[in-house]
Coordinates of N, CA and C in Angstrom, one line a residue:
X230 N 85.5 97.8 60.8 CA 86.4 98.4 61.6 C 84.5 98.6 62.5
X231 N 83.4 100.1 61.4 CA 83.2 100.5 61.7 C 83.2 101.9 63.1
X232 N 82.9 100.8 64.1 CA 83.5 101.0 65.6 C 83.8 100.7 65.9
X233 N 85.3 100.5 67.3 CA 86.1 99.2 67.9 C 86.5 100.7 69.0
X234 N 85.8 99.7 70.7 CA 86.7 100.4 71.4 C 87.5 99.6 72.5
X235 N 89.0 99.8 72.7 CA 89.6 99.5 73.7 C 90.2 100.4 74.6
X236 N 90.7 99.5 75.2 CA 91.4 100.2 76.2 C 92.6 100.3 75.9
X237 N 93.5 101.6 76.3 CA 95.0 101.4 75.5 C 95.9 102.3 76.7
X238 N 96.4 102.0 77.2 CA 98.0 102.4 77.7 C 98.8 103.5 77.2
X239 N 99.3 103.7 77.1 CA 100.6 104.5 76.3 C 101.7 105.2 76.5
X240 N 102.7 105.0 76.2 CA 104.1 105.6 77.0 C 104.7 106.7 76.3
X241 N 104.4 106.9 74.9 CA 104.1 107.4 73.8 C 104.0 108.0 72.8
X242 N 104.1 109.7 72.0 CA 103.9 109.0 70.9 C 103.7 110.2 70.0
X243 N 103.9 109.9 68.2 CA 104.1 110.2 67.1 C 103.2 110.7 66.5
X244 N 103.5 111.3 66.0 CA 102.2 112.7 65.0 C 102.2 111.8 63.7
X245 N 100.8 111.3 63.7 CA 100.7 110.9 63.0 C 99.0 110.6 61.6
X246 N 98.4 110.5 61.4 CA 96.9 110.7 61.0 C 95.5 109.8 60.7
X247 N 94.5 109.4 60.4 CA 93.7 108.4 60.4 C 92.4 107.9 59.5
X248 N 91.6 107.6 58.8 CA 90.8 108.2 57.9 C 90.0 107.7 58.7
X249 N 89.3 107.8 60.2 CA 88.7 107.1 61.0 C 88.2 108.4 62.5
X250 N 87.3 108.3 63.0 CA 87.5 109.5 63.5 C 87.6 108.5 65.0
X251 N 88.3 110.0 66.3 CA 88.3 108.7 67.5 C 88.1 109.7 68.8
X252 N 87.4 109.4 69.5 CA 87.1 109.6 71.0 C 87.5 108.9 71.7
X253 N 88.8 110.0 72.6 CA 89.1 109.7 74.0 C 88.3 110.0 75.3
X254 N 88.1 109.2 75.5 CA 87.9 109.4 77.9 C 89.2 108.9 78.5
X255 N 90.2 109.4 79.1 CA 90.2 109.5 79.3 C 90.0 108.6 81.7
X256 N 90.1 107.0 81.3 CA 90.7 106.3 82.4 C 91.1 106.9 83.8
X257 N 93.2 107.5 83.3 CA 93.9 107.8 84.4 C 94.7 107.8 83.9
X258 N 95.7 109.5 84.5 CA 96.1 110.3 83.9 C 96.2 111.1 83.3
X259 N 97.4 111.2 82.3 CA 96.7 113.2 81.0 C 97.3 112.6 80.5
X260 N 97.5 113.8 78.8 CA 97.6 113.1 77.7 C 97.6 115.0 76.8
X261 N 99.0 115.4 77.0 CA 99.2 117.0 75.9 C 98.2 116.0 73.7
X262 N 97.9 116.8 74.3 CA 97.1 117.0 72.8 C 97.5 118.2 71.9
X263 N 97.9 117.4 70.6 CA 98.1 118.3 69.7 C 97.0 118.0 68.4
X264 N 96.3 119.4 67.8 CA 95.8 118.6 67.0 C 95.1 119.7 65.9
X265 N 97.0 119.7 65.0 CA 96.8 120.8 64.0 C 97.0 121.4 64.7
X266 N 98.3 122.0 65.6 CA 97.9 123.0 66.7 C 96.8 123.2 67.2
X267 N 96.5 123.3 67.3 CA 95.2 123.5 68.5 C 95.4 122.1 70.6
X268 N 96.9 122.8 70.7 CA 97.0 122.3 72.2 C 95.6 122.3 73.1
X269 N 95.9 121.0 73.9 CA 95.2 120.6 75.2 C 95.4 119.6 76.4
X270 N 95.0 119.7 77.3 CA 95.3 118.4 77.9 C 94.0 117.9 78.2
X271 N 93.7 116.3 78.0 CA 93.3 116.0 78.0 C 93.2 115.3 79.5
X272 N 92.4 114.7 79.9 CA 92.3 114.5 81.7 C 90.8 114.3 83.1
X273 N 90.9 113.8 83.2 CA 90.0 113.5 83.7 C 88.3 114.1 83.7
X274 N 87.0 113.9 83.3 CA 86.0 114.4 83.6 C 85.8 114.8 82.6
X275 N 86.8 114.2 80.9 CA 86.6 114.9 80.0 C 86.6 114.7 78.2
X276 N 86.4 114.2 77.5 CA 85.8 113.8 76.6 C 86.7 114.7 75.0
X277 N 88.2 114.0 74.1 CA 88.3 114.5 73.3 C 88.2 114.1 72.3
X278 N 87.7 114.5 71.0 CA 87.4 114.1 69.9 C 88.8 114.8 68.4
X279 N 89.3 113.9 67.9 CA 90.5 113.9 67.5 C 89.7 113.7 65.8
X280 N 89.3 114.2 65.1 CA 87.8 114.1 63.4 C 89.2 113.5 63.2
X281 N 88.7 112.6 61.3 CA 89.0 111.8 60.3 C 89.9 112.8 60.0
X282 N 91.3 112.0 59.8 CA 91.9 113.0 58.5 C 93.0 114.2 59.3
X283 N 93.0 114.5 60.5 CA 93.7 115.6 60.8 C 94.6 115.5 61.7
X284 N 96.0 115.8 61.5 CA 96.7 115.2 62.3 C 97.4 115.7 63.3
X285 N 97.5 114.4 64.1 CA 97.5 114.5 65.2 C 99.5 114.3 65.9
X286 N 99.4 114.1 67.5 CA 100.4 114.7 68.8 C 100.2 114.8 69.4
X287 N 101.0 113.6 70.6 CA 100.3 114.0 72.3 C 101.9 113.0 72.7
X288 N 101.5 113.3 74.2 CA 102.4 113.1 75.4 C 102.3 113.3 76.2
X289 N 102.4 111.5 76.5 CA 101.1 111.1 78.1 C 101.7 111.2 78.9
X290 N 101.0 110.8 80.5 CA 101.7 110.8 81.8 C 102.2 109.8 81.9
X291 N 103.1 109.3 82.9 CA 104.0 107.7 82.5 C 102.3 107.0 82.8
X292 N 101.5 107.3 83.2 CA 100.8 106.5 83.9 C 98.7 106.5 83.7
X293 N 99.3 107.5 82.0 CA 98.2 107.4 81.1 C 97.1 106.2 80.5
X294 N 96.1 105.9 80.8 CA 95.6 104.7 80.2 C 94.3 106.1 79.8
X295 N 93.2 105.2 78.4 CA 92.4 106.0 77.5 C 91.6 105.0 77.4
X296 N 89.9 105.5 76.9 CA 89.4 104.4 76.8 C 88.8 105.3 75.2
X297 N 89.5 104.0 73.8 CA 89.5 104.8 72.5 C 88.7 104.2 71.8
X298 N 87.2 104.9 71.0 CA 86.5 104.6 70.0 C 87.0 105.2 68.7
X299 N 87.5 103.5 68.2 CA 87.6 104.2 67.0 C 85.8 105.0 65.9
X300 N 85.9 105.4 65.0 CA 84.5 105.5 65.0 C 85.0 106.0 63.0
X301 N 84.6 104.7 62.0 CA 84.9 105.7 60.6 C 83.2 105.8 60.8
X302 N 83.5 106.9 59.1 CA 82.4 107.7 58.8 C 80.9 106.8 58.1
X303 N 80.3 105.5 58.2 CA 79.5 105.3 58.1 C 78.9 104.4 59.1
X304 N 80.1 104.7 60.6 CA 79.4 103.8 61.7 C 78.4 103.8 61.5
X305 N 77.3 105.2 61.9 CA 75.9 105.2 61.6 C 74.5 104.9 61.7
X306 N 75.3 104.9 59.9 CA 74.2 104.3 58.7 C 72.2 104.7 58.6
X307 N 72.4 106.0 58.6 CA 71.5 107.0 59.4 C 70.9 107.4 60.4
X308 N 71.2 107.1 61.4 CA 71.1 107.0 63.0 C 71.6 108.2 63.2
X309 N 71.5 109.1 64.2 CA 71.7 110.3 64.6 C 72.8 109.9 64.8
X310 N 74.5 110.6 64.6 CA 74.8 110.3 65.1 C 75.2 112.0 66.0
X311 N 76.3 111.4 67.8 CA 76.4 112.4 68.7 C 77.0 113.6 68.3
X312 N 76.3 114.5 69.3 CA 76.2 116.3 68.5 C 77.7 115.9 68.3
X313 N 78.9 115.1 69.3 CA 80.5 115.3 69.7 C 80.8 115.3 68.2
X314 N 80.7 114.1 66.8 CA 81.0 114.4 66.1 C 80.9 114.5 64.8
X315 N 79.4 115.2 64.9 CA 78.7 115.9 62.4 C 79.2 116.9 63.2
X316 N 79.9 118.0 63.5 CA 80.8 118.8 63.6 C 82.1 118.7 62.3
X317 N 82.6 117.6 62.5 CA 84.1 117.0 62.3 C 84.8 118.4 62.3
X318 N 85.1 118.6 64.9 CA 86.5 119.6 64.5 C 87.1 118.5 65.6
X319 N 88.0 119.3 65.9 CA 89.0 118.8 67.0 C 87.5 119.7 69.0
X320 N 87.6 118.6 69.2 CA 87.2 119.5 70.6 C 87.5 118.4 71.6
X321 N 87.3 119.4 72.8 CA 87.8 118.9 74.4 C 86.6 119.5 75.0
X322 N 85.5 118.2 76.0 CA 84.7 119.0 76.1 C 84.4 118.0 77.8
X323 N 84.0 119.3 78.5 CA 83.8 118.8 79.8 C 82.8 117.6 80.6
X324 N 83.0 116.3 80.8 CA 81.4 115.6 81.1 C 81.0 115.5 82.8
X325 N 79.4 115.6 82.5 CA 79.3 115.9 83.9 C 78.8 114.1 84.8
X326 N 79.3 115.4 85.6 CA 80.6 113.4 86.8 C 79.4 112.4 87.2
X327 N 78.1 113.0 86.6 CA 76.8 111.0 86.9 C 77.5 111.0 86.0
X328 N 77.4 111.9 84.8 CA 77.6 110.8 83.4 C 79.2 110.1 83.0
X329 N 80.4 110.5 83.5 CA 81.6 110.7 84.2 C 81.8 109.1 84.5
X330 N 81.5 108.9 86.1 CA 81.1 108.2 86.5 C 80.7 106.6 85.2
X331 N 79.6 106.5 84.9 CA 78.6 105.6 84.1 C 80.4 105.2 83.7
X332 N 80.9 106.5 82.2 CA 82.3 105.6 81.4 C 83.6 104.4 82.2
X333 N 83.8 105.3 83.2 CA 84.4 105.6 84.1 C 84.3 103.6 83.8
X334 N 83.3 103.0 84.8 CA 82.6 101.6 84.9 C 82.5 101.2 83.6
X335 N 82.0 101.7 82.6 CA 82.2 100.9 81.6 C 83.7 100.2 81.5
X336 N 84.8 101.4 81.6 CA 86.0 100.8 81.5 C 86.7 99.4 82.2
X337 N 86.1 100.0 83.5 CA 86.6 98.9 84.1 C 86.3 97.5 83.8
X338 N 84.6 97.9 83.6 CA 84.2 96.2 83.3 C 85.1 95.6 81.7
X339 N 85.7 96.7 80.3 CA 86.5 96.7 79.8 C 87.4 95.2 79.5
X340 N 88.1 96.6 80.9 CA 89.3 95.7 81.6 C 89.1 94.3 81.9
X341 N 88.2 94.5 83.0 CA 88.6 93.0 84.0 C 87.7 92.2 82.7
X342 N 87.4 92.5 81.2 CA 86.5 91.2 80.3 C 85.2 91.0 80.7
X343 N 84.2 91.7 82.1 CA 83.4 92.5 81.8 C 81.4 92.2 81.2
X344 N 82.4 92.6 81.0 CA 81.7 93.4 79.6 C 82.2 93.2 78.3
X345 N 81.8 93.0 76.8 CA 82.2 93.0 75.9 C 82.7 93.8 75.2
X346 N 84.0 94.5 74.8 CA 83.8 95.2 74.1 C 82.7 96.7 73.7
X347 N 82.1 95.7 72.3 CA 81.1 96.2 71.4 C 79.9 96.8 71.6
X348 N 79.4 95.4 73.3 CA 78.1 96.4 73.7 C 78.8 97.2 74.9
X349 N 79.8 97.8 75.0 CA 80.7 98.6 76.2 C 80.1 99.9 74.8
X350 N 80.6 100.1 73.5 CA 81.2 100.7 72.7 C 79.2 101.2 72.6
X351 N 78.4 100.3 72.6 CA 76.9 100.9 72.1 C 76.4 101.8 73.9
X352 N 76.8 101.9 74.7 CA 76.3 102.4 75.5 C 77.5 103.8 75.6
X353 N 78.4 103.7 75.6 CA 79.5 103.9 75.6 C 79.0 106.0 74.2
X354 N 77.9 105.3 73.4 CA 77.7 105.8 71.7 C 76.2 107.1 73.1
X355 N 75.9 105.9 73.2 CA 74.6 106.5 74.1 C 74.9 107.6 75.2
X356 N 75.8 107.0 76.0 CA 76.1 108.5 76.9 C 76.7 109.6 76.1
X357 N 77.7 109.4 75.1 CA 78.0 110.4 74.5 C 76.5 111.7 73.3
X358 N 76.3 111.2 73.7 CA 74.1 111.7 72.6 C 74.5 113.1 73.9
X359 N 73.9 112.5 75.3 CA 73.7 113.6 75.9 C 75.1 114.4 76.3
X360 N 76.5 114.4 75.6 CA 77.9 115.6 76.1 C 77.1 116.6 75.1
X361 N 77.4 117.9 74.9 CA 77.5 118.9 74.8 C 79.1 118.9 73.8
X362 N 79.3 119.5 73.0 CA 80.5 119.9 72.6 C 81.4 121.4 72.4
X363 N 82.1 121.2 72.9 CA 82.6 122.3 73.2 C 84.4 122.7 71.8
X364 N 83.9 123.0 71.4 CA 85.2 123.2 69.8 C 86.6 123.7 70.3
X365 N 87.6 123.8 69.8 CA 88.3 124.4 69.4 C 89.4 124.1 71.3
X366 N 89.7 122.8 71.4 CA 90.7 123.2 72.4 C 91.4 124.3 73.1
X367 N 91.6 124.5 73.7 CA 91.8 125.6 74.4 C 93.3 125.6 74.9
X368 N 93.8 126.9 74.2 CA 95.8 127.1 73.8 C 96.0 126.3 76.0
X369 N 97.5 125.9 75.9 CA 97.3 125.2 77.4 C 98.6 125.8 77.3
X370 N 97.8 127.3 79.7 CA 98.6 128.0 79.4 C 100.4 127.2 80.0
X371 N 101.0 128.6 80.3 CA 102.7 128.1 80.3 C 103.0 127.7 81.7
X372 N 101.9 127.7 82.6 CA 101.5 127.1 84.5 C 101.5 125.7 83.9
X373 N 100.2 125.2 82.9 CA 99.6 124.1 82.8 C 101.1 123.2 82.0
X374 N 101.2 123.6 80.7 CA 102.6 122.9 80.8 C 103.5 122.8 81.4
X375 N 103.9 123.7 82.5 CA 104.9 123.2 84.0 C 104.8 122.0 85.1
X376 N 103.5 122.0 84.6 CA 102.7 121.7 86.2 C 102.5 120.0 84.6
X377 N 102.4 119.5 83.5 CA 102.4 118.5 82.9 C 103.8 118.4 83.1
X378 N 104.9 118.6 82.7 CA 105.2 118.4 81.9 C 106.5 117.5 83.9
X379 N 106.1 118.2 85.2 CA 106.5 118.0 86.6 C 105.7 116.7 86.5
X380 N 104.6 116.3 85.5 CA 104.1 114.9 85.8 C 103.8 114.0 85.1
X381 N 104.5 114.0 84.0 CA 105.5 113.4 82.4 C 106.4 112.5 84.0
X382 N 107.2 113.7 85.0 CA 108.7 112.7 85.5 C 107.8 111.7 86.5
X383 N 106.7 112.2 87.0 CA 105.9 111.0 88.0 C 106.0 111.5 89.3
X384 N 105.6 112.9 89.0 CA 106.2 113.4 90.3 C 106.9 114.0 91.2
X385 N 108.3 114.0 90.6 CA 109.3 114.1 91.4 C 109.8 114.7 92.0
X386 N 110.0 114.9 93.2 CA 110.6 115.6 94.5 C 108.8 116.1 95.2
X387 N 109.3 116.9 96.5 CA 108.4 117.1 97.5 C 107.4 117.5 96.4
X388 N 106.3 118.4 96.9 CA 104.9 119.2 96.6 C 105.8 120.3 96.3
X389 N 106.8 120.8 97.4 CA 107.9 121.7 97.5 C 108.7 122.5 96.7
X390 N 109.2 121.8 96.2 CA 109.5 121.6 95.3 C 109.1 122.0 94.2
X391 N 108.1 120.7 93.5 CA 107.6 120.9 92.6 C 106.8 122.1 92.2
X392 N 106.5 122.7 93.4 CA 105.6 124.0 93.1 C 106.5 125.1 93.0
X393 N 107.9 124.9 93.9 CA 108.8 125.6 93.0 C 109.4 126.1 91.9
X394 N 109.6 124.7 91.2 CA 110.1 124.2 90.0 C 108.9 125.0 89.0
X395 N 107.8 125.1 89.0 CA 106.5 125.1 88.4 C 106.6 126.5 88.4
X396 N 106.9 127.2 89.8 CA 107.2 128.7 89.4 C 106.2 129.0 89.6
X397 N 104.8 128.6 91.0 CA 103.4 128.5 91.6 C 103.3 128.4 92.9
X398 N 102.9 128.8 93.5 CA 102.5 128.3 94.8 C 102.7 127.5 95.1
X399 N 102.4 126.5 96.4 CA 101.5 125.3 96.8 C 100.0 124.8 96.4
X400 N 99.1 125.4 96.9 CA 98.0 125.6 95.8 C 97.7 125.6 95.4
X401 N 98.6 127.0 94.4 CA 97.6 126.3 92.9 C 98.2 125.8 92.5
X402 N 100.1 124.7 92.8 CA 100.6 124.1 91.9 C 99.0 122.8 92.8
X403 N 98.9 122.5 93.5 CA 98.2 121.1 94.5 C 96.8 121.4 92.6
X404 N 95.6 122.2 92.6 CA 94.8 122.6 92.4 C 94.5 122.6 90.7
X405 N 96.5 122.9 90.2 CA 96.1 122.5 88.9 C 97.1 121.6 88.6
X406 N 97.9 120.4 89.0 CA 98.3 119.4 89.0 C 96.7 118.2 89.1
X407 N 96.0 118.6 90.5 CA 95.0 117.7 90.3 C 93.8 118.1 88.8
X408 N 93.8 119.6 88.4 CA 92.8 119.9 87.3 C 93.5 119.0 85.9
X409 N 95.6 119.3 85.6 CA 96.0 118.8 83.9 C 95.5 117.5 84.5
X410 N 96.5 117.0 85.3 CA 96.4 114.8 85.2 C 95.5 113.9 86.7
X411 N 94.3 114.6 86.3 CA 93.5 113.9 87.5 C 93.7 113.1 88.5
X412 N 94.9 113.7 89.1 CA 95.3 113.0 90.6 C 96.1 114.2 90.8
X413 N 96.7 113.9 92.0 CA 96.7 115.2 92.9 C 98.4 114.6 93.4
X414 N 99.2 115.2 93.6 CA 100.5 115.4 93.3 C 101.3 114.4 93.6
X415 N 100.7 113.5 94.9 CA 101.3 113.0 96.6 C 100.2 111.3 94.9
X416 N 99.3 111.4 94.7 CA 99.0 110.3 94.2 C 99.6 109.3 92.7
X417 N 100.8 110.9 92.5 CA 101.0 110.8 91.2 C 102.2 110.1 91.8
X418 N 103.4 110.9 92.1 CA 104.1 110.4 94.0 C 104.2 108.7 93.6
X419 N 102.7 108.5 94.1 CA 102.5 107.0 94.5 C 102.5 105.8 93.2
X420 N 102.0 106.6 92.5 CA 102.1 105.7 90.3 C 103.1 105.3 90.7
X421 N 104.4 106.1 90.2 CA 105.8 106.8 90.5 C 106.3 105.5 91.0
X422 N 106.7 105.6 92.4 CA 107.0 105.5 93.5 C 106.8 102.9 92.8
X423 N 105.1 103.0 93.1 CA 104.6 101.4 92.7 C 105.4 101.4 91.3
X424 N 105.3 101.9 90.6 CA 105.8 101.1 88.9 C 107.3 100.8 89.4
X425 N 108.6 101.8 90.1 CA 108.9 101.4 89.9 C 109.6 99.6 90.9
X426 N 108.3 99.9 91.5 CA 108.9 98.7 93.3 C 108.4 97.6 91.6
X427 N 106.9 97.3 91.3 CA 107.3 96.6 90.2 C 108.2 96.4 89.3
X428 N 108.7 97.2 88.4 CA 110.1 97.0 88.3 C 111.2 95.8 88.9
X429 N 111.3 96.5 89.8 CA 112.5 95.6 90.4 C 112.1 94.5 90.6
X430 N 111.3 94.5 91.7 CA 110.1 93.1 91.9 C 110.1 91.7 90.8
X431 N 110.2 92.1 89.6 CA 109.4 91.3 88.7 C 111.0 91.3 87.9
X432 N 111.8 92.0 88.2 CA 113.6 92.5 86.4 C 114.7 91.8 87.9
X433 N 114.2 91.8 89.1 CA 115.5 91.2 90.0 C 114.9 90.7 90.8
X434 N 116.6 90.2 91.1 CA 116.6 88.7 93.1 C 117.1 90.2 94.5
X435 N 116.6 90.9 94.2 CA 116.9 92.0 95.1 C 115.7 91.6 97.6
X436 N 116.3 90.9 97.8 CA 115.0 91.0 99.4 C 113.5 92.7 98.7
X437 N 112.7 91.9 99.5 CA 111.9 92.8 100.0 C 112.0 93.6 100.8
X438 N 112.5 93.6 101.5 CA 113.0 94.7 102.6 C 114.5 95.8 101.7
X439 N 114.8 94.9 100.7 CA 115.6 96.0 100.4 C 115.4 97.2 99.4
X440 N 114.7 96.8 98.7 CA 113.9 97.5 97.1 C 112.9 98.2 98.7
X441 N 112.4 97.9 99.0 CA 111.3 99.1 100.0 C 112.4 100.5 100.9
X442 N 112.6 99.7 101.4 CA 114.8 100.7 102.4 C 115.0 101.4 100.5
X443 N 115.3 101.0 99.9 CA 115.9 102.0 98.5 C 115.2 102.7 98.2
X444 N 113.5 102.2 98.0 CA 112.6 103.9 97.8 C 112.3 104.8 98.7
X445 N 112.4 104.4 100.1 CA 112.4 105.7 100.7 C 111.9 105.5 101.7
X446 N 111.3 103.8 101.8 CA 110.3 103.2 103.2 C 111.3 103.3 104.7
X447 N 111.1 103.3 105.9 CA 111.9 103.7 107.3 C 111.5 101.5 106.8
X448 N 110.3 100.9 107.3 CA 110.1 99.2 107.7 C 109.9 98.3 106.2
X449 N 110.5 97.5 105.9 CA 109.7 97.0 104.8 C 108.0 97.0 105.0
X450 N 107.2 96.2 106.3 CA 105.9 96.4 106.2 C 105.1 97.3 106.5
X451 N 105.3 98.5 106.5 CA 105.1 99.7 106.1 C 104.5 99.2 104.3
X452 N 106.0 99.1 103.4 CA 106.0 99.4 101.9 C 104.7 97.7 101.9
X453 N 105.4 97.0 102.7 CA 104.7 95.3 102.1 C 102.2 96.1 102.0
X454 N 102.5 96.0 103.2 CA 100.8 97.4 103.0 C 100.5 97.3 101.4
X455 N 101.3 99.0 101.8 CA 100.7 99.9 101.1 C 100.8 99.1 99.2
X456 N 102.5 97.8 98.7 CA 101.8 97.4 98.0 C 100.3 96.0 97.8
X457 N 101.0 95.9 99.4 CA 99.3 94.7 98.8 C 97.7 95.6 98.6
X458 N 97.8 96.8 98.8 CA 96.8 98.2 99.1 C 96.4 98.3 98.1
X459 N 97.8 98.0 96.8 CA 97.0 98.8 95.0 C 97.5 97.1 95.0
X460 N 98.0 96.4 94.2 CA 97.9 95.6 93.8 C 96.9 94.1 94.9
X461 N 96.8 94.2 95.5 CA 95.6 92.4 95.8 C 97.0 91.9 96.0
X462 N 98.1 91.8 96.2 CA 98.8 90.2 96.4 C 100.3 91.3 97.5
X463 N 100.9 90.8 97.8 CA 101.9 91.0 98.6 C 102.7 90.8 97.8
X464 N 104.4 92.0 98.2 CA 106.2 91.7 97.3 C 106.0 90.3 96.4
X465 N 105.7 89.9 97.5 CA 106.7 88.0 97.1 C 105.3 87.0 96.7
X466 N 104.2 87.8 96.9 CA 103.3 86.8 95.9 C 103.1 87.4 94.0
X467 N 104.1 89.0 94.4 CA 104.1 89.8 93.6 C 104.4 89.5 92.2
X468 N 105.9 89.3 92.7 CA 106.8 88.8 92.3 C 107.3 87.2 92.2
X469 N 106.3 86.8 92.7 CA 106.8 85.2 91.8 C 105.6 84.6 91.0
X470 N 104.1 85.6 91.4 CA 103.2 86.0 89.6 C 103.6 86.2 88.5
X471 N 104.5 87.1 89.0 CA 105.3 87.6 87.2 C 106.5 86.6 86.5
X472 N 106.8 85.1 87.5 CA 108.0 85.1 87.7 C 107.1 83.5 86.7
X473 N 106.1 83.0 86.7 CA 105.3 82.2 86.3 C 104.6 82.6 85.2
X474 N 104.4 84.1 84.6 CA 103.6 83.5 83.2 C 104.9 83.6 82.6

C-alpha cells in the first residue's frame, strides 16, 4: 500500500486500530473522533491525524465524507515526512483557507475521476508539508457535544427549536453548528430533506407531487427546482436513472 488515497462516505463507526497512519480531510459534514480518549470534532478547514496502532472510534454526521490517506511507515523511504506525521501523536490542525480549497478541489477531482488517486495523494502530501501540527485534539465542550448530536439527526426542527434543545441562544447555536459541522443549520436540514426525497424517489412509486407535499413543500414546482439545482436532474429524471441501474 505505502500511500493509499480514497474518498470515503461514513455512516457509522466501530472501535479499532490499524498498522498504518491515517490522515483525514473532511470534504463534507463532520465526524466526532475519539483517539484513545482524546475527543475532537473533525470538520471543515482542518486535518486530523490518527497514528498507527492508536485505537480509535468515530461518530459521523449523516452527510460525512472524508478524503483519507492511509500511510505506511516506509512510505517516505528517506524523504522528509510532513511534520504532521513525524511525532506519531494524534493531532487536529486548522488549515489555511487557500490550502483547504486546494484539498477540496483534489477531492472533487478524485470523485469525478478527473485525477488519479496516486497523483492526488502526492499533491495532498505536498500540501500537508505546509501545515504545522497542533497536537492533542481539544476535548469537546458540552455545547459542542449537544450541537454535533443535533447535526447527526440531520438538523431536525427549526433553528429556534434546535437552539433551545442545545441550551443556546440562536446566534451562538448557529455559529457553533457551522464551526463543528462545516454547514449552517439550514444547509443540514436541506441535506436531510433531499436525502429523504432521493430515497423515496428511488424506492417508492409515489407521485413526485405527493413526495414534495410530504416533505413540507407547498407546491411541487418549487421542490422540482431545488431538487434539480442540487442533483442536476429533475425528480422524474432521478427516479428513471435510479431504476435503470
